[in-house]
XYZ file of N, CA and C in Angstrom:
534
model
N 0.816 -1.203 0.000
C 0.000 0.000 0.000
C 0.852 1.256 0.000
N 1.989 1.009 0.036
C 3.050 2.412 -0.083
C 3.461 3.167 0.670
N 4.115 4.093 1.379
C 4.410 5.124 2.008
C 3.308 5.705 2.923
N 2.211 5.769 2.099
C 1.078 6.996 2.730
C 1.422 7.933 1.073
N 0.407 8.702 1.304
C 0.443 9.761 -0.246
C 0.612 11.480 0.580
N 0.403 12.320 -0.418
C 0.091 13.343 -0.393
C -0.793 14.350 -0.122
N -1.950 13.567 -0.206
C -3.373 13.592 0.078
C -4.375 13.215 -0.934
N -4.103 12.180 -1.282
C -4.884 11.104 -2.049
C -5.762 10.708 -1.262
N -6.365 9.758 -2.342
C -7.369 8.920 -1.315
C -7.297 7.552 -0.624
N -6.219 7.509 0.037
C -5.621 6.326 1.405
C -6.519 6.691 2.718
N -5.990 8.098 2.697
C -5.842 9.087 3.857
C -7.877 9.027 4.401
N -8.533 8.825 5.537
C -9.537 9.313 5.930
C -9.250 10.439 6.891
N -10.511 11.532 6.629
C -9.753 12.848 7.521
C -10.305 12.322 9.039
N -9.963 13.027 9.905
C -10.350 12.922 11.553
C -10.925 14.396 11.727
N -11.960 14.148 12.311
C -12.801 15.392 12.707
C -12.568 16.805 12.646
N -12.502 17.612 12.418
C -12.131 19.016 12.606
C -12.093 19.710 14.121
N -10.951 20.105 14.426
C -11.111 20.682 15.846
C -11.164 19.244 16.721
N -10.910 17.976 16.683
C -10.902 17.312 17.307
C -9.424 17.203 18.651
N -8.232 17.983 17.735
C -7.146 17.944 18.346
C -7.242 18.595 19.646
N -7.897 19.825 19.135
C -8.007 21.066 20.796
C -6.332 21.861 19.784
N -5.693 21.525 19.201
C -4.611 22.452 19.042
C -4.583 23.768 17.665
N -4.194 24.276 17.702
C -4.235 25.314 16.570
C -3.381 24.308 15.541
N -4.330 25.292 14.357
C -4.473 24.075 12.871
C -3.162 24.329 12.554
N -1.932 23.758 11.992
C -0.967 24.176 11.318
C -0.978 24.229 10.098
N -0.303 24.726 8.881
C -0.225 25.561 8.250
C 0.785 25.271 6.932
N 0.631 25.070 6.029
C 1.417 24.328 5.144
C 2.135 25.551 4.587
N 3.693 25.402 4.835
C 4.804 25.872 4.317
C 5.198 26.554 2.971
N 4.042 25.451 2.246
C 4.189 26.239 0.881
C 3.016 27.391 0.971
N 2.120 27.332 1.071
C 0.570 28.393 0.405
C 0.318 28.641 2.057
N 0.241 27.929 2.823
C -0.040 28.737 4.240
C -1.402 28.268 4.308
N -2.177 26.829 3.390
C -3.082 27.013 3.534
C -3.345 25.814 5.073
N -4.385 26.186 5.525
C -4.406 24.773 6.955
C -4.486 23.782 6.550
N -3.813 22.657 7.219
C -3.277 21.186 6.994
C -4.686 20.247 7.193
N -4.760 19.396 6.522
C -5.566 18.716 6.982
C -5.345 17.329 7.882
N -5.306 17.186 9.423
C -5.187 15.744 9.935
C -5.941 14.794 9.665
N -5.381 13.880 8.785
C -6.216 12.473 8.219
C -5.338 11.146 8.750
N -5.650 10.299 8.322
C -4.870 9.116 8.999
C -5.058 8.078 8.004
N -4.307 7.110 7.608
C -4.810 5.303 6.986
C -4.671 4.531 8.194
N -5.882 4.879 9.271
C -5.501 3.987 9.986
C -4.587 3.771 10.861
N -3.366 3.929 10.201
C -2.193 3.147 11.571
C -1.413 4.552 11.201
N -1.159 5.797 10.637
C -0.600 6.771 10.411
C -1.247 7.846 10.085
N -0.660 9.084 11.310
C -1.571 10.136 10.719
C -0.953 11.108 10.396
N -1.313 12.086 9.394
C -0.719 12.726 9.097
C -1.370 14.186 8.575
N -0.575 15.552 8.468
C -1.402 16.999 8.033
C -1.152 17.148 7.198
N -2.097 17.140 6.433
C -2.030 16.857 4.379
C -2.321 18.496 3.921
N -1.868 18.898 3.263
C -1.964 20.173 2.441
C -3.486 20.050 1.252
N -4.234 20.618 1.642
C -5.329 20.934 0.827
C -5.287 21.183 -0.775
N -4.094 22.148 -0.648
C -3.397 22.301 -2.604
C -2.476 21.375 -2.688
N -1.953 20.001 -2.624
C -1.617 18.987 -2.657
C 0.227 19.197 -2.358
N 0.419 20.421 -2.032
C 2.309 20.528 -1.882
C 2.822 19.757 -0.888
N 2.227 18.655 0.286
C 3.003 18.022 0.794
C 2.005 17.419 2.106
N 2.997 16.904 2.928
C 2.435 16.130 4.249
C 3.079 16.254 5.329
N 2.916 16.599 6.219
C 3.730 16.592 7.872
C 3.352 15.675 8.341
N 4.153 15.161 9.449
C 3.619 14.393 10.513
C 4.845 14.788 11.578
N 4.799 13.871 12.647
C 5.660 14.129 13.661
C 6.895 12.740 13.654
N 8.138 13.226 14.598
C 9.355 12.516 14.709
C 8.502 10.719 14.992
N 7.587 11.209 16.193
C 7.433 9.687 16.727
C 6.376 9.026 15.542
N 5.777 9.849 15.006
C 4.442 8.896 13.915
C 5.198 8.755 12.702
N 6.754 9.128 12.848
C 7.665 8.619 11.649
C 7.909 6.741 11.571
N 7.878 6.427 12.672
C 7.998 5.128 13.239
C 7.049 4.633 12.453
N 5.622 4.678 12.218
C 5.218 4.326 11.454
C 5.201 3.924 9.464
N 6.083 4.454 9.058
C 6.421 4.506 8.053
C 7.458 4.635 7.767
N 8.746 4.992 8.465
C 9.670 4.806 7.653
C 10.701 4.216 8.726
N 11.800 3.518 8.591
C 12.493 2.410 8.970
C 13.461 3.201 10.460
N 13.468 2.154 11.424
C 14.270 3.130 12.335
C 15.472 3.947 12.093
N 16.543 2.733 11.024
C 17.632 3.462 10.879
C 17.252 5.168 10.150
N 16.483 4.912 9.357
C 16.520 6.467 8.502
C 16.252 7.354 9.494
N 14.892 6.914 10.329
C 14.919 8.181 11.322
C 15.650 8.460 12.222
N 17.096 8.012 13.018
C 17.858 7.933 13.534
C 18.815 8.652 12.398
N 19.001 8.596 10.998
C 19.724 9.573 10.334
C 19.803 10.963 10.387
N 18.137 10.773 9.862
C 17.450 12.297 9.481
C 17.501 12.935 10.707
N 17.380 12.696 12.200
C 17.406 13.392 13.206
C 18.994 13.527 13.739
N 19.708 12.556 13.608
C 21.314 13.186 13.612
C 21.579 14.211 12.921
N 21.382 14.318 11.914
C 21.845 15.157 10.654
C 21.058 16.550 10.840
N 19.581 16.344 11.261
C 19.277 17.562 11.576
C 19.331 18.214 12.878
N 20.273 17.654 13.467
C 20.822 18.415 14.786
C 22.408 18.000 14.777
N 22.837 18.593 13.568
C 24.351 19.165 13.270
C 25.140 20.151 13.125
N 25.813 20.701 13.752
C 26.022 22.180 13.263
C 26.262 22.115 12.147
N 26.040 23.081 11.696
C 26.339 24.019 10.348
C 25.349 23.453 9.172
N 24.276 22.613 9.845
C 23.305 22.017 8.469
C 22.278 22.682 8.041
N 21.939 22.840 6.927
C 21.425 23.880 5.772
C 20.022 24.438 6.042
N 19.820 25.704 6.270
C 18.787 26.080 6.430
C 17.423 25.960 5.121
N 16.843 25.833 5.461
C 15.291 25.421 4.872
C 14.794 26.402 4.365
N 13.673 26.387 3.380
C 13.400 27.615 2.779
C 12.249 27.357 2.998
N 11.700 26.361 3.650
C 10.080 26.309 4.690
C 10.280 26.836 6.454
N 9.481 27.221 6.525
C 8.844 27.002 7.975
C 8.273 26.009 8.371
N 8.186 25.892 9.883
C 7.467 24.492 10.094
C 6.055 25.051 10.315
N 5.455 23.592 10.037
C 3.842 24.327 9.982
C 3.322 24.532 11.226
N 3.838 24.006 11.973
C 3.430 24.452 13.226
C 3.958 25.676 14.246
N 4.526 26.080 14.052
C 5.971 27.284 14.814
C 6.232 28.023 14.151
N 5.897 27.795 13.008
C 6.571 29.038 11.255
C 8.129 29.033 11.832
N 8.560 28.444 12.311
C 10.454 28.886 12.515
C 10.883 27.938 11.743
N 12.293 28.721 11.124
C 12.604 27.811 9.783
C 13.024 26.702 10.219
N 12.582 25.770 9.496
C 13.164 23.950 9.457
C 14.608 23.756 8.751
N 15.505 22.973 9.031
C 16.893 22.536 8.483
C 16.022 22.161 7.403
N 17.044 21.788 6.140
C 17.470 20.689 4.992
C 18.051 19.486 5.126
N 17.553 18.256 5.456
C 17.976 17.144 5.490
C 18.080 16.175 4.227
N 19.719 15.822 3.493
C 19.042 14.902 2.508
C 18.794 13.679 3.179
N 18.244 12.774 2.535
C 17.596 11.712 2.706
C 17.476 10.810 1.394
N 18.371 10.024 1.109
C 17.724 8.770 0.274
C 17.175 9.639 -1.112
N 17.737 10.570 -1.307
C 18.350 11.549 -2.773
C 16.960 12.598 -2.533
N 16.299 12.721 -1.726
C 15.021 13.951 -1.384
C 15.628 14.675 -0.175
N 15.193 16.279 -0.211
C 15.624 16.725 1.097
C 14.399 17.152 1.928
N 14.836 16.719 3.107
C 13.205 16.527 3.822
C 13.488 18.279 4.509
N 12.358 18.469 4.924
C 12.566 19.705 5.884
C 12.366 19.271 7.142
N 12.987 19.986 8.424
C 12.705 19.333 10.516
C 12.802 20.119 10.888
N 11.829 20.579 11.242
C 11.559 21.538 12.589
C 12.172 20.524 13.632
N 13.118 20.823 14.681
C 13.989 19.921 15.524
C 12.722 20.389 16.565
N 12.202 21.544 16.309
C 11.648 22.193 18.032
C 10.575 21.377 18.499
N 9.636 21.643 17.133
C 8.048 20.481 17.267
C 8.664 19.135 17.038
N 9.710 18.605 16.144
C 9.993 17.934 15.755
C 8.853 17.372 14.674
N 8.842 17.624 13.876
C 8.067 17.994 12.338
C 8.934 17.805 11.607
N 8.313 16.599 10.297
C 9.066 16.686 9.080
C 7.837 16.879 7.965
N 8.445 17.775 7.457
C 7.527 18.569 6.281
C 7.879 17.361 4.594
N 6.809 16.837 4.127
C 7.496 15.760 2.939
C 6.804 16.565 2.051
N 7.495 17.429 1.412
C 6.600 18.128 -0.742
C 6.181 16.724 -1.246
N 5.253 17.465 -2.226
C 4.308 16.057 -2.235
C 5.547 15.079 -2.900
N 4.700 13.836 -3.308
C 5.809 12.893 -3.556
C 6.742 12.435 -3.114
N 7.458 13.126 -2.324
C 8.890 13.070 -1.855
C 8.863 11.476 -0.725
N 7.406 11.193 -0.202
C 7.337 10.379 0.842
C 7.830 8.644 0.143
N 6.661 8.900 -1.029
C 6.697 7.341 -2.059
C 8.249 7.393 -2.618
N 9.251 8.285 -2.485
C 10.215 8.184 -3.149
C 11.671 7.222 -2.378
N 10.936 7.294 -0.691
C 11.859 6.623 -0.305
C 11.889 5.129 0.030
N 12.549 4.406 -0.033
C 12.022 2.737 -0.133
C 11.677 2.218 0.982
N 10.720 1.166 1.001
C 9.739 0.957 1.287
C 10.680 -0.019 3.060
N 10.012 0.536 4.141
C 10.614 0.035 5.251
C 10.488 -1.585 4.674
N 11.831 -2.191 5.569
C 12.118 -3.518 5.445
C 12.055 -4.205 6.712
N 11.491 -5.292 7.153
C 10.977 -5.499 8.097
C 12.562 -6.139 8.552
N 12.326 -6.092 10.114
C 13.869 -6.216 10.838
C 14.046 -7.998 11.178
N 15.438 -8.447 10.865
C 15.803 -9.955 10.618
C 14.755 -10.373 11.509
N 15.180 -11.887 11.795
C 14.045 -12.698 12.927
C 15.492 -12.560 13.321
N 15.773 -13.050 15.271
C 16.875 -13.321 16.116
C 17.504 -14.138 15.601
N 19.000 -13.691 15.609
C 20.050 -15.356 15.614
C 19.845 -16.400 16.658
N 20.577 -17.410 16.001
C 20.092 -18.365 17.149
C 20.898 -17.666 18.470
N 21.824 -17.456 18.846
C 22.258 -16.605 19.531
C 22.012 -15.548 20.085
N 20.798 -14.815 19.852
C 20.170 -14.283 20.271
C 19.167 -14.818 20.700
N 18.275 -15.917 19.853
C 17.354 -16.395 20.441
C 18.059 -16.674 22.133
N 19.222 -17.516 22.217
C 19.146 -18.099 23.423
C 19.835 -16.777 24.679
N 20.148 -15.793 24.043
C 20.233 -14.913 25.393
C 18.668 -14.594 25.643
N 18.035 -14.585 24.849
C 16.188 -14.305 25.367
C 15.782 -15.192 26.176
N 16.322 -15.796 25.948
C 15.813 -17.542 26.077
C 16.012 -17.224 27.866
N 17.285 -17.304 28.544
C 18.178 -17.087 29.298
C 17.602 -16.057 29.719
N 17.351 -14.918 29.745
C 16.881 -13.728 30.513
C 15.380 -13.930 30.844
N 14.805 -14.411 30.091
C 13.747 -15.122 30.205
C 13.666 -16.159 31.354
N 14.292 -16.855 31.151
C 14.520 -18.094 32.400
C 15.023 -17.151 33.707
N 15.672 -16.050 33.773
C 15.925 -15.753 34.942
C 15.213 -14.362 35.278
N 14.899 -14.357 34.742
C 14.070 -12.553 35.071
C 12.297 -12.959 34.560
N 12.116 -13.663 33.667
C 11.082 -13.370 33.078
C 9.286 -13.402 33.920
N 9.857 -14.934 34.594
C 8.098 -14.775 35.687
C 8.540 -13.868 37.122
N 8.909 -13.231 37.427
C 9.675 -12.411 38.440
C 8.989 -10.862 37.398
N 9.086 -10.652 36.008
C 8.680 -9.690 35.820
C 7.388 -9.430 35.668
N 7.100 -10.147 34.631
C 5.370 -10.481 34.503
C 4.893 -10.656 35.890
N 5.027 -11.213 36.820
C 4.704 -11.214 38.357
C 3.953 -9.584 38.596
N 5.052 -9.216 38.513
C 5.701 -7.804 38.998
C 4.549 -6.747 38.330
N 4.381 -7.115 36.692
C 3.527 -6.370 36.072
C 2.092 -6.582 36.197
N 1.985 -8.161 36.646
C 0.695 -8.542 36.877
C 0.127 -8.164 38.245
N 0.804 -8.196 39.342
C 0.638 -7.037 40.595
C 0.332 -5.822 40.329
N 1.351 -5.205 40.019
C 0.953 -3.446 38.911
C -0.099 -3.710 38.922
N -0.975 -4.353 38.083
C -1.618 -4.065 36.778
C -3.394 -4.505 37.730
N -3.164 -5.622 38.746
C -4.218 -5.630 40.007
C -4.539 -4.978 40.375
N -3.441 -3.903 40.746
C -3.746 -2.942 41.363
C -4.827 -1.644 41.413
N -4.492 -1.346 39.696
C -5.273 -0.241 39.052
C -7.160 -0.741 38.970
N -7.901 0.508 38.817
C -9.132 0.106 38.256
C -8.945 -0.440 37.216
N -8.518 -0.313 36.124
C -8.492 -1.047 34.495
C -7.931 -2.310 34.908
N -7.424 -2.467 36.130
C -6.795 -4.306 36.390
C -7.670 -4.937 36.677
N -8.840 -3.641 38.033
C -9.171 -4.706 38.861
C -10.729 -5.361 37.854
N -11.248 -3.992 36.558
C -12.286 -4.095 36.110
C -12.179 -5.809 35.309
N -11.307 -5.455 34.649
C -10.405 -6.414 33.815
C -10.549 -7.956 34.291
N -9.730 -7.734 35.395
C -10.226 -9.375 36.464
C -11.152 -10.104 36.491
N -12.582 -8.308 37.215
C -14.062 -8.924 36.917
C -14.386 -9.889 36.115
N -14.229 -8.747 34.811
C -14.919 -9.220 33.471
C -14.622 -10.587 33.454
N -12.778 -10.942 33.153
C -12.748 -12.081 32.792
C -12.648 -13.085 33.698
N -13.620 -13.261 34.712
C -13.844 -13.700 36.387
C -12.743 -14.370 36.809
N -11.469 -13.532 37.147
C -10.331 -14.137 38.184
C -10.331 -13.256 38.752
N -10.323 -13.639 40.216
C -10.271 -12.397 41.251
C -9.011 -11.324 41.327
N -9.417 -9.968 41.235
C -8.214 -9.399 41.649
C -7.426 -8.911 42.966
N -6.334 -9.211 43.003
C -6.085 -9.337 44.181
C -4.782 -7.792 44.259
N -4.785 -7.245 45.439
C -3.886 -6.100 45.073
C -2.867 -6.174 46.159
């Protein structure tokens, strides 16, 4: 299904004014963003189609850890290239980050990356991360054997404790105990 778009039709919008925050503001025309989502990513789509924001952490959703661990080194480097956008949220200018032959714009402050349209489908498509070596399997294995019902314990106490534990218990009739 791709990247996410520009503001095609993937995207369903989310309510207006649902955020409580002031609308931000697309970099190119200034016109207000629209927050839509596919579901598992949301994002502020530009109405005249020049691009898409979202935030550092709803990057996780779409694009691969290493890149965003790039793009945020790089845009907290000295001397890296000032932006000829604002961020849509702060209007304070965003760095120039390249990226995978596109240069993204980052507001470091909101932590906002501004994508011109297209620019998102241009970068390749996250790759899902190996399965464990066996060697890894068995340090899991191993931490598991020595930490693991000691933690779950631990979380399952927590978790008694709260109303959402103790409702929880009800429902699925094991007593909670705190």
């Amino acid at each position: 299904s791709g990247r996410g778009n520009s503001g095609g039709g993937e995207f369903l919008p989310i309510a207006p004014g649902m955020t409580g925050l002031p609308v931000p503001a697309c970099p190119t025309c200034r016109a207000d963003l629209t927050l839509q989502t596919d579901r598992t990513f949301d994002a502020w789509v530009c109405p005249e189609q020049h691009g898409l924001a979202f935030t550092l952490s709803e990057a996780y959703e779409r694009l691969g850890d290493d890149e965003i661990h790039e793009i945020w080194r790089a845009a907290n480097t000295d001397g890296v290239d000032a932006s000829t956008h604002g961020c849509p949220m702060c209007l304070t200018t965003m760095v120039a980050v390249p990226c995978e032959g596109i240069t993204l714009d980052v507001c470091t402050t909101d932590e906002v990356l501004w994508f011109d349209a297209g620019e998102l489908e241009q970068l390749p498509p996250d790759t899902p991360d190996a399965a464990p070596s066996a060697g890894e399997q068995a340090e899991l294995a191993a931490i598991t054997d020595d930490f693991g019902d000691a933690l779950t314990d631990g979380w399952d106490a927590k978790e008694r404790g709260t109303i959402t534990g103790r409702l929880t218990a009800h429902l699925l009739g094991s007593p909670a105990r705190s």
